[in-house]
Amino acid sequence: MRYQAGLLALGAVVLGACQPREAPPPAKPAAFTPPDESAIPSGPDGDAIRRGRELFLATARHAPRYVGNALACGNCHLDAGRKADAAPMWAAWVSYPAFRKKNGRINTMADRIHDCFLYSMNAPAAPAKGPPPLDDPIYRDLQSYFAWLAQGVAVGKPPPGRGYITLAKTRLGHDPARGSAVFADKCAACHGADGQGAPDGTGGIIAPPLWGPKSFNWGAGMARVATAAGFIKVNMPFGAGNTLTDQQAWDVAAFIDSHERPRDPRQTGSIAEARAQFHESGDYYGQTVAGHLLGGGAE
């Protein structure tokens, strides 16, 4: 009996070894590494690239006519547009022209820059000033910088690290009240208890305002809770990305995006009409929070 049991045990081991095993999940492809700033060439091309980089990092300082808040491009596209999963510009450059659901047409990179000024930079609405006209040198300089960053990126398919991650929804959903505690613990040290950021003393900012009159407006991508949650999960707190749980990222994104901010420039009628046309059901535009109907615009 003992001999027979031993044979059975041995057979089980052999059979187990022969059974197909589930393959481990494939490793996430490595993101592209853009060239270092020290590699910017000399001459007119290099001059344009450097101007574009400076515009990107200190937008209000170099394009004050077209910026209505305290933000810079580099606040959402981290490490001067280099960082994977923080909407890097080397990935954006090879992704256009492309159709955008947001405006229902094919967009060029110049169109995308124009809309970033309109929504994220909160450019005063045209015809008063608005974003830079499409023949402004700002577009040439920024595109020169993006094209230089993208040297060597394959064209034709989305590169790893493009945009922000899509964070899976949690069982609990998202809640501004829970997010308030996360913000106080993890975010307020840099962005301020009032969410208004911190100036650097030279006309720029150390940490951007997250709501209020000096932040991005209701038409910006970051006003969408899902977009903000994906950005926060990987990139925040600054220098300590991926330390928040998914739940914390969703909740603090909800807290940030449940505050008033500048008016959506697309709103020509009522807030309810603009919500139905432009805003998702999970977002806070057009919702009443703490007795306040959001969308009227921060003063």
mmCIF file of C-alpha atoms in Angstrom:
data_model
loop_
_atom_site.group_PDB
_atom_site.id
_atom_site.type_symbol
_atom_site.label_atom_id
_atom_site.label_comp_id
_atom_site.label_asym_id
_atom_site.label_seq_id
_atom_site.Cartn_x
_atom_site.Cartn_y
_atom_site.Cartn_z
ATOM 1 C CA MET A 1 0.000 0.000 0.000
ATOM 2 C CA ARG A 2 2.820 2.357 0.911
ATOM 3 C CA TYR A 3 4.540 1.588 -2.418
ATOM 4 C CA GLN A 4 1.294 2.152 -4.303
ATOM 5 C CA ALA A 5 0.701 5.483 -2.548
ATOM 6 C CA GLY A 6 4.198 6.573 -3.442
ATOM 7 C CA LEU A 7 3.583 5.817 -7.110
ATOM 8 C CA LEU A 8 0.363 7.790 -7.036
ATOM 9 C CA ALA A 9 2.107 10.776 -5.451
ATOM 10 C CA LEU A 10 4.903 10.637 -8.001
ATOM 11 C CA GLY A 11 2.367 10.436 -10.816
ATOM 12 C CA ALA A 12 0.586 13.508 -9.501
ATOM 13 C CA VAL A 13 3.847 15.462 -9.487
ATOM 14 C CA VAL A 14 4.692 14.386 -13.023
ATOM 15 C CA LEU A 15 1.197 15.166 -14.297
ATOM 16 C CA GLY A 16 1.246 18.525 -12.541
ATOM 17 C CA ALA A 17 4.542 19.385 -14.190
ATOM 18 C CA CYS A 18 3.066 18.535 -17.577
ATOM 19 C CA GLN A 19 -0.055 20.661 -17.163
ATOM 20 C CA PRO A 20 -0.052 23.975 -19.064
ATOM 21 C CA ARG A 21 0.523 26.899 -16.724
ATOM 22 C CA GLU A 22 -0.920 30.345 -17.024
ATOM 23 C CA ALA A 23 1.649 32.638 -18.561
ATOM 24 C CA PRO A 24 2.663 35.623 -16.424
ATOM 25 C CA PRO A 25 1.209 38.922 -17.622
ATOM 26 C CA PRO A 26 3.411 40.619 -20.199
ATOM 27 C CA ALA A 27 5.699 43.300 -18.825
ATOM 28 C CA LYS A 28 4.597 46.842 -19.526
ATOM 29 C CA PRO A 29 6.576 48.118 -22.520
ATOM 30 C CA ALA A 30 9.251 50.603 -21.596
ATOM 31 C CA ALA A 31 8.381 54.185 -22.387
ATOM 32 C CA PHE A 32 10.459 56.243 -24.779
ATOM 33 C CA THR A 33 13.307 58.318 -23.358
ATOM 34 C CA PRO A 34 13.464 61.762 -25.004
ATOM 35 C CA PRO A 35 16.763 63.550 -25.610
ATOM 36 C CA ASP A 36 18.350 65.557 -22.825
ATOM 37 C CA GLU A 37 18.121 69.335 -22.839
ATOM 38 C CA SER A 38 21.889 69.490 -23.335
ATOM 39 C CA ALA A 39 21.392 67.948 -26.787
ATOM 40 C CA ILE A 40 19.393 70.891 -28.160
ATOM 41 C CA PRO A 41 21.283 71.998 -31.269
ATOM 42 C CA SER A 42 22.674 75.431 -31.966
ATOM 43 C CA GLY A 43 21.395 77.702 -34.712
ATOM 44 C CA PRO A 44 17.848 78.810 -35.586
ATOM 45 C CA ASP A 45 16.310 75.365 -34.942
ATOM 46 C CA GLY A 46 17.835 75.189 -31.487
ATOM 47 C CA ASP A 47 16.743 78.751 -30.725
ATOM 48 C CA ALA A 48 13.130 77.845 -31.556
ATOM 49 C CA ILE A 49 13.332 74.658 -29.461
ATOM 50 C CA ARG A 50 14.642 76.613 -26.467
ATOM 51 C CA ARG A 51 11.954 79.269 -26.838
ATOM 52 C CA GLY A 52 9.333 76.535 -26.993
ATOM 53 C CA ARG A 53 10.691 74.887 -23.851
ATOM 54 C CA GLU A 54 10.642 78.184 -21.967
ATOM 55 C CA LEU A 55 7.078 78.859 -23.114
ATOM 56 C CA PHE A 56 6.110 75.399 -21.931
ATOM 57 C CA LEU A 57 7.592 75.839 -18.462
ATOM 58 C CA ALA A 58 6.617 79.472 -17.804
ATOM 59 C CA THR A 59 3.651 80.078 -20.076
ATOM 60 C CA ALA A 60 2.184 83.086 -18.279
ATOM 61 C CA ARG A 61 5.575 84.786 -18.185
ATOM 62 C CA HIS A 62 6.302 84.348 -21.899
ATOM 63 C CA ALA A 63 2.756 84.614 -23.287
ATOM 64 C CA PRO A 64 0.940 86.872 -20.789
ATOM 65 C CA ARG A 65 -1.602 88.139 -23.340
ATOM 66 C CA TYR A 66 -2.995 84.655 -23.801
ATOM 67 C CA VAL A 67 -3.021 83.282 -20.253
ATOM 68 C CA GLY A 68 -5.816 84.095 -17.832
ATOM 69 C CA ASN A 69 -4.645 82.080 -14.838
ATOM 70 C CA ALA A 70 -1.488 81.078 -12.943
ATOM 71 C CA LEU A 71 -0.744 77.833 -14.801
ATOM 72 C CA ALA A 72 1.935 76.654 -17.201
ATOM 73 C CA CYS A 73 1.870 73.792 -19.701
ATOM 74 C CA GLY A 74 4.398 71.961 -17.541
ATOM 75 C CA ASN A 75 1.968 71.735 -14.611
ATOM 76 C CA CYS A 76 0.038 68.918 -16.324
ATOM 77 C CA HIS A 77 2.751 67.657 -18.707
ATOM 78 C CA LEU A 78 5.437 66.941 -16.136
ATOM 79 C CA ASP A 79 9.222 67.094 -16.430
ATOM 80 C CA ALA A 80 8.991 69.674 -19.211
ATOM 81 C CA GLY A 81 6.712 67.389 -21.226
ATOM 82 C CA ARG A 82 9.061 64.413 -20.920
ATOM 83 C CA LYS A 83 7.444 62.183 -18.276
ATOM 84 C CA ALA A 84 5.564 59.062 -19.390
ATOM 85 C CA ASP A 85 1.958 58.786 -18.125
ATOM 86 C CA ALA A 86 1.920 62.557 -17.581
ATOM 87 C CA ALA A 87 0.747 63.376 -21.124
ATOM 88 C CA PRO A 88 4.307 63.610 -22.548
ATOM 89 C CA MET A 89 4.687 65.788 -25.597
ATOM 90 C CA TRP A 90 6.857 63.288 -27.484
ATOM 91 C CA ALA A 91 3.821 60.969 -27.503
ATOM 92 C CA ALA A 92 1.374 63.723 -28.390
ATOM 93 C CA TRP A 93 3.494 64.900 -31.321
ATOM 94 C CA VAL A 94 3.229 61.568 -33.169
ATOM 95 C CA SER A 95 -0.500 61.224 -32.421
ATOM 96 C CA TYR A 96 -1.803 64.113 -34.541
ATOM 97 C CA PRO A 97 -3.597 64.878 -36.826
ATOM 98 C CA ALA A 98 -6.449 62.920 -35.217
ATOM 99 C CA PHE A 99 -10.186 63.099 -34.648
ATOM 100 C CA ARG A 100 -11.244 64.488 -31.253
ATOM 101 C CA LYS A 101 -14.669 63.778 -29.851
ATOM 102 C CA LYS A 102 -14.426 66.974 -27.811
ATOM 103 C CA ASN A 103 -14.890 69.192 -30.857
ATOM 104 C CA GLY A 104 -16.042 66.635 -33.422
ATOM 105 C CA ARG A 105 -13.347 67.192 -36.043
ATOM 106 C CA ILE A 106 -9.814 66.319 -37.089
ATOM 107 C CA ASN A 107 -7.324 68.273 -34.982
ATOM 108 C CA THR A 108 -3.743 69.201 -35.764
ATOM 109 C CA MET A 109 -1.146 69.808 -33.075
ATOM 110 C CA ALA A 110 -1.697 73.542 -33.560
ATOM 111 C CA ASP A 111 -5.401 72.996 -32.837
ATOM 112 C CA ARG A 112 -4.489 71.150 -29.630
ATOM 113 C CA ILE A 113 -2.187 73.958 -28.503
ATOM 114 C CA HIS A 114 -4.923 76.494 -29.260
ATOM 115 C CA ASP A 115 -7.408 74.545 -27.120
ATOM 116 C CA CYS A 116 -4.925 74.172 -24.254
ATOM 117 C CA PHE A 117 -4.666 77.965 -24.151
ATOM 118 C CA LEU A 118 -8.458 78.247 -24.266
ATOM 119 C CA TYR A 119 -9.262 75.711 -21.529
ATOM 120 C CA SER A 120 -6.222 74.888 -19.404
ATOM 121 C CA MET A 121 -4.641 78.352 -19.624
ATOM 122 C CA ASN A 122 -8.089 79.986 -19.428
ATOM 123 C CA ALA A 123 -7.309 82.465 -22.199
ATOM 124 C CA PRO A 124 -9.807 85.350 -22.232
ATOM 125 C CA ALA A 125 -12.599 84.460 -24.627
ATOM 126 C CA ALA A 126 -12.359 85.705 -28.199
ATOM 127 C CA PRO A 127 -12.846 88.187 -29.775
ATOM 128 C CA ALA A 128 -11.460 90.234 -26.857
ATOM 129 C CA LYS A 129 -8.155 88.348 -26.975
ATOM 130 C CA GLY A 130 -8.616 84.616 -26.838
ATOM 131 C CA PRO A 131 -5.846 82.069 -27.503
ATOM 132 C CA PRO A 132 -2.962 83.023 -29.802
ATOM 133 C CA PRO A 133 -3.995 83.364 -33.458
ATOM 134 C CA LEU A 134 -2.814 80.365 -35.467
ATOM 135 C CA ASP A 135 -0.110 82.413 -37.235
ATOM 136 C CA ASP A 136 1.523 83.426 -33.926
ATOM 137 C CA PRO A 137 5.187 82.297 -33.533
ATOM 138 C CA ILE A 138 4.146 80.617 -30.258
ATOM 139 C CA TYR A 139 2.877 77.652 -32.289
ATOM 140 C CA ARG A 140 6.097 77.292 -34.266
ATOM 141 C CA ASP A 141 8.242 77.408 -31.128
ATOM 142 C CA LEU A 142 6.146 74.938 -29.141
ATOM 143 C CA GLN A 143 5.900 72.532 -32.084
ATOM 144 C CA SER A 144 9.646 72.780 -32.637
ATOM 145 C CA TYR A 145 10.149 71.705 -29.035
ATOM 146 C CA PHE A 146 7.653 68.837 -29.275
ATOM 147 C CA ALA A 147 9.148 67.548 -32.541
ATOM 148 C CA TRP A 148 12.633 67.637 -31.026
ATOM 149 C CA LEU A 149 11.450 65.662 -27.984
ATOM 150 C CA ALA A 150 9.873 63.052 -30.270
ATOM 151 C CA GLN A 151 12.969 62.203 -32.302
ATOM 152 C CA GLY A 152 12.947 58.426 -32.702
ATOM 153 C CA VAL A 153 9.338 57.803 -31.601
ATOM 154 C CA ALA A 154 7.551 55.423 -33.954
ATOM 155 C CA VAL A 155 4.626 56.888 -35.866
ATOM 156 C CA GLY A 156 1.450 54.929 -36.487
ATOM 157 C CA LYS A 157 0.469 53.535 -33.107
ATOM 158 C CA PRO A 158 0.053 55.073 -29.626
ATOM 159 C CA PRO A 159 3.416 54.854 -27.837
ATOM 160 C CA PRO A 160 3.578 53.454 -24.287
ATOM 161 C CA GLY A 161 3.235 56.231 -21.729
ATOM 162 C CA ARG A 162 0.985 58.403 -23.881
ATOM 163 C CA GLY A 163 -1.558 60.585 -22.059
ATOM 164 C CA TYR A 164 -2.683 59.587 -18.579
ATOM 165 C CA ILE A 165 -3.611 56.136 -17.354
ATOM 166 C CA THR A 166 -7.240 55.027 -17.262
ATOM 167 C CA LEU A 167 -7.819 54.236 -13.603
ATOM 168 C CA ALA A 168 -10.338 51.459 -12.958
ATOM 169 C CA LYS A 169 -13.450 52.541 -11.105
ATOM 170 C CA THR A 170 -13.648 51.419 -7.500
ATOM 171 C CA ARG A 171 -16.468 49.640 -5.693
ATOM 172 C CA LEU A 172 -17.078 52.729 -3.536
ATOM 173 C CA GLY A 173 -17.064 55.206 -6.399
ATOM 174 C CA HIS A 174 -15.641 58.647 -5.684
ATOM 175 C CA ASP A 175 -16.561 61.019 -2.896
ATOM 176 C CA PRO A 176 -15.423 64.623 -2.277
ATOM 177 C CA ALA A 177 -15.872 64.275 1.490
ATOM 178 C CA ARG A 178 -13.397 61.397 1.642
ATOM 179 C CA GLY A 179 -11.193 63.286 -0.794
ATOM 180 C CA SER A 180 -11.064 66.281 1.528
ATOM 181 C CA ALA A 181 -9.182 64.219 4.110
ATOM 182 C CA VAL A 182 -6.788 62.894 1.452
ATOM 183 C CA PHE A 183 -6.152 66.434 0.221
ATOM 184 C CA ALA A 184 -5.398 67.734 3.716
ATOM 185 C CA ASP A 185 -3.004 64.860 4.375
ATOM 186 C CA LYS A 186 -1.280 64.469 1.007
ATOM 187 C CA CYS A 187 -1.748 67.623 -1.086
ATOM 188 C CA ALA A 188 -2.190 70.736 1.025
ATOM 189 C CA ALA A 189 1.498 71.000 1.932
ATOM 190 C CA CYS A 190 2.257 71.999 -1.676
ATOM 191 C CA HIS A 191 -1.047 73.295 -3.056
ATOM 192 C CA GLY A 192 -2.156 75.087 0.106
ATOM 193 C CA ALA A 193 -5.063 74.310 2.378
ATOM 194 C CA ASP A 194 -7.182 76.538 0.127
ATOM 195 C CA GLY A 195 -5.976 74.819 -3.057
ATOM 196 C CA GLN A 196 -4.542 78.050 -4.472
ATOM 197 C CA GLY A 197 -0.990 76.833 -4.946
ATOM 198 C CA ALA A 198 2.278 78.494 -4.095
ATOM 199 C CA PRO A 199 4.101 81.234 -6.078
ATOM 200 C CA ASP A 200 7.856 80.979 -6.610
ATOM 201 C CA GLY A 201 8.507 84.708 -6.137
ATOM 202 C CA THR A 202 9.489 85.299 -9.775
ATOM 203 C CA GLY A 203 6.056 85.391 -11.365
ATOM 204 C CA GLY A 204 5.873 81.612 -11.653
ATOM 205 C CA ILE A 205 4.499 78.960 -9.353
ATOM 206 C CA ILE A 206 5.907 76.089 -7.327
ATOM 207 C CA ALA A 207 2.576 74.259 -7.133
ATOM 208 C CA PRO A 208 -0.420 75.236 -9.279
ATOM 209 C CA PRO A 209 -3.831 76.376 -8.027
ATOM 210 C CA LEU A 210 -6.304 73.507 -8.345
ATOM 211 C CA TRP A 211 -9.558 75.494 -8.301
ATOM 212 C CA GLY A 212 -10.695 79.093 -8.120
ATOM 213 C CA PRO A 213 -10.110 81.995 -10.546
ATOM 214 C CA LYS A 214 -6.430 81.246 -11.173
ATOM 215 C CA SER A 215 -6.896 77.590 -12.126
ATOM 216 C CA PHE A 216 -8.008 75.761 -15.293
ATOM 217 C CA ASN A 217 -11.584 76.339 -16.402
ATOM 218 C CA TRP A 218 -14.526 73.928 -16.608
ATOM 219 C CA GLY A 219 -13.684 73.026 -20.205
ATOM 220 C CA ALA A 220 -10.218 71.653 -19.367
ATOM 221 C CA GLY A 221 -9.529 67.941 -19.335
ATOM 222 C CA MET A 222 -8.491 68.081 -15.684
ATOM 223 C CA ALA A 223 -12.011 69.164 -14.748
ATOM 224 C CA ARG A 224 -13.056 65.592 -15.603
ATOM 225 C CA VAL A 225 -12.782 63.437 -12.481
ATOM 226 C CA ALA A 226 -11.557 60.368 -14.406
ATOM 227 C CA THR A 227 -8.751 62.341 -16.080
ATOM 228 C CA ALA A 228 -7.661 63.939 -12.810
ATOM 229 C CA ALA A 229 -7.738 60.576 -11.004
ATOM 230 C CA GLY A 230 -5.459 58.948 -13.608
ATOM 231 C CA PHE A 231 -3.007 61.835 -13.429
ATOM 232 C CA ILE A 232 -3.001 61.888 -9.623
ATOM 233 C CA LYS A 233 -2.548 58.130 -9.213
ATOM 234 C CA VAL A 234 0.711 57.988 -11.175
ATOM 235 C CA ASN A 235 2.146 61.444 -10.530
ATOM 236 C CA MET A 236 1.014 62.791 -7.154
ATOM 237 C CA PRO A 237 2.099 63.652 -4.543
ATOM 238 C CA PHE A 238 4.869 65.187 -6.607
ATOM 239 C CA GLY A 239 7.910 62.920 -6.536
ATOM 240 C CA ALA A 240 5.922 60.148 -4.822
ATOM 241 C CA GLY A 241 3.602 58.887 -7.544
ATOM 242 C CA ASN A 242 1.799 55.568 -7.148
ATOM 243 C CA THR A 243 1.772 55.885 -3.347
ATOM 244 C CA LEU A 244 -1.943 56.736 -3.146
ATOM 245 C CA THR A 245 -4.441 53.907 -3.406
ATOM 246 C CA ASP A 246 -6.824 53.907 -6.352
ATOM 247 C CA GLN A 247 -9.590 54.905 -3.963
ATOM 248 C CA GLN A 248 -7.610 57.849 -2.636
ATOM 249 C CA ALA A 249 -6.828 59.015 -6.165
ATOM 250 C CA TRP A 250 -10.498 58.911 -7.173
ATOM 251 C CA ASP A 251 -11.647 60.633 -3.985
ATOM 252 C CA VAL A 252 -9.126 63.464 -4.045
ATOM 253 C CA ALA A 253 -9.832 64.023 -7.755
ATOM 254 C CA ALA A 254 -13.521 64.342 -6.852
ATOM 255 C CA PHE A 255 -12.684 66.794 -4.075
ATOM 256 C CA ILE A 256 -10.597 68.989 -6.389
ATOM 257 C CA ASP A 257 -13.123 68.909 -9.232
ATOM 258 C CA SER A 258 -16.105 69.665 -6.991
ATOM 259 C CA HIS A 259 -14.878 73.246 -6.484
ATOM 260 C CA GLU A 260 -15.828 76.253 -8.576
ATOM 261 C CA ARG A 261 -13.408 77.388 -11.273
ATOM 262 C CA PRO A 262 -13.535 79.705 -14.297
ATOM 263 C CA ARG A 263 -16.505 79.378 -16.613
ATOM 264 C CA ASP A 264 -16.495 76.894 -19.522
ATOM 265 C CA PRO A 265 -15.970 79.094 -22.608
ATOM 266 C CA ARG A 266 -18.277 76.793 -24.604
ATOM 267 C CA GLN A 267 -21.249 77.717 -22.410
ATOM 268 C CA THR A 268 -23.468 80.091 -24.365
ATOM 269 C CA GLY A 269 -26.790 79.187 -22.780
ATOM 270 C CA SER A 270 -27.642 77.749 -19.390
ATOM 271 C CA ILE A 271 -25.385 75.612 -17.230
ATOM 272 C CA ALA A 272 -27.847 72.736 -17.671
ATOM 273 C CA GLU A 273 -27.607 72.994 -21.472
ATOM 274 C CA ALA A 274 -23.810 73.075 -21.379
ATOM 275 C CA ARG A 275 -23.731 70.094 -19.002
ATOM 276 C CA ALA A 276 -25.931 68.032 -21.335
ATOM 277 C CA GLN A 277 -23.767 68.885 -24.346
ATOM 278 C CA PHE A 278 -20.230 68.919 -23.005
ATOM 279 C CA HIS A 279 -19.956 67.232 -19.617
ATOM 280 C CA GLU A 280 -20.080 63.644 -18.441
ATOM 281 C CA SER A 281 -22.565 62.404 -15.859
ATOM 282 C CA GLY A 282 -19.813 61.590 -13.343
ATOM 283 C CA ASP A 283 -18.400 65.116 -13.325
ATOM 284 C CA TYR A 284 -19.355 68.031 -11.090
ATOM 285 C CA TYR A 285 -20.081 70.774 -13.608
ATOM 286 C CA GLY A 286 -23.767 71.618 -13.277
ATOM 287 C CA GLN A 287 -24.083 69.776 -9.966
ATOM 288 C CA THR A 288 -25.019 71.445 -6.692
ATOM 289 C CA VAL A 289 -22.300 70.953 -4.057
ATOM 290 C CA ALA A 290 -22.589 72.446 -0.563
ATOM 291 C CA GLY A 291 -25.540 74.512 -1.756
ATOM 292 C CA HIS A 292 -23.668 75.987 -4.747
ATOM 293 C CA LEU A 293 -24.523 75.240 -8.390
ATOM 294 C CA LEU A 294 -21.152 74.668 -10.056
ATOM 295 C CA GLY A 295 -20.425 76.160 -13.445
ATOM 296 C CA GLY A 296 -21.175 79.839 -12.985
ATOM 297 C CA GLY A 297 -17.462 80.624 -12.808
ATOM 298 C CA ALA A 298 -15.068 81.644 -10.063
ATOM 299 C CA GLU A 299 -14.469 85.360 -9.682
#
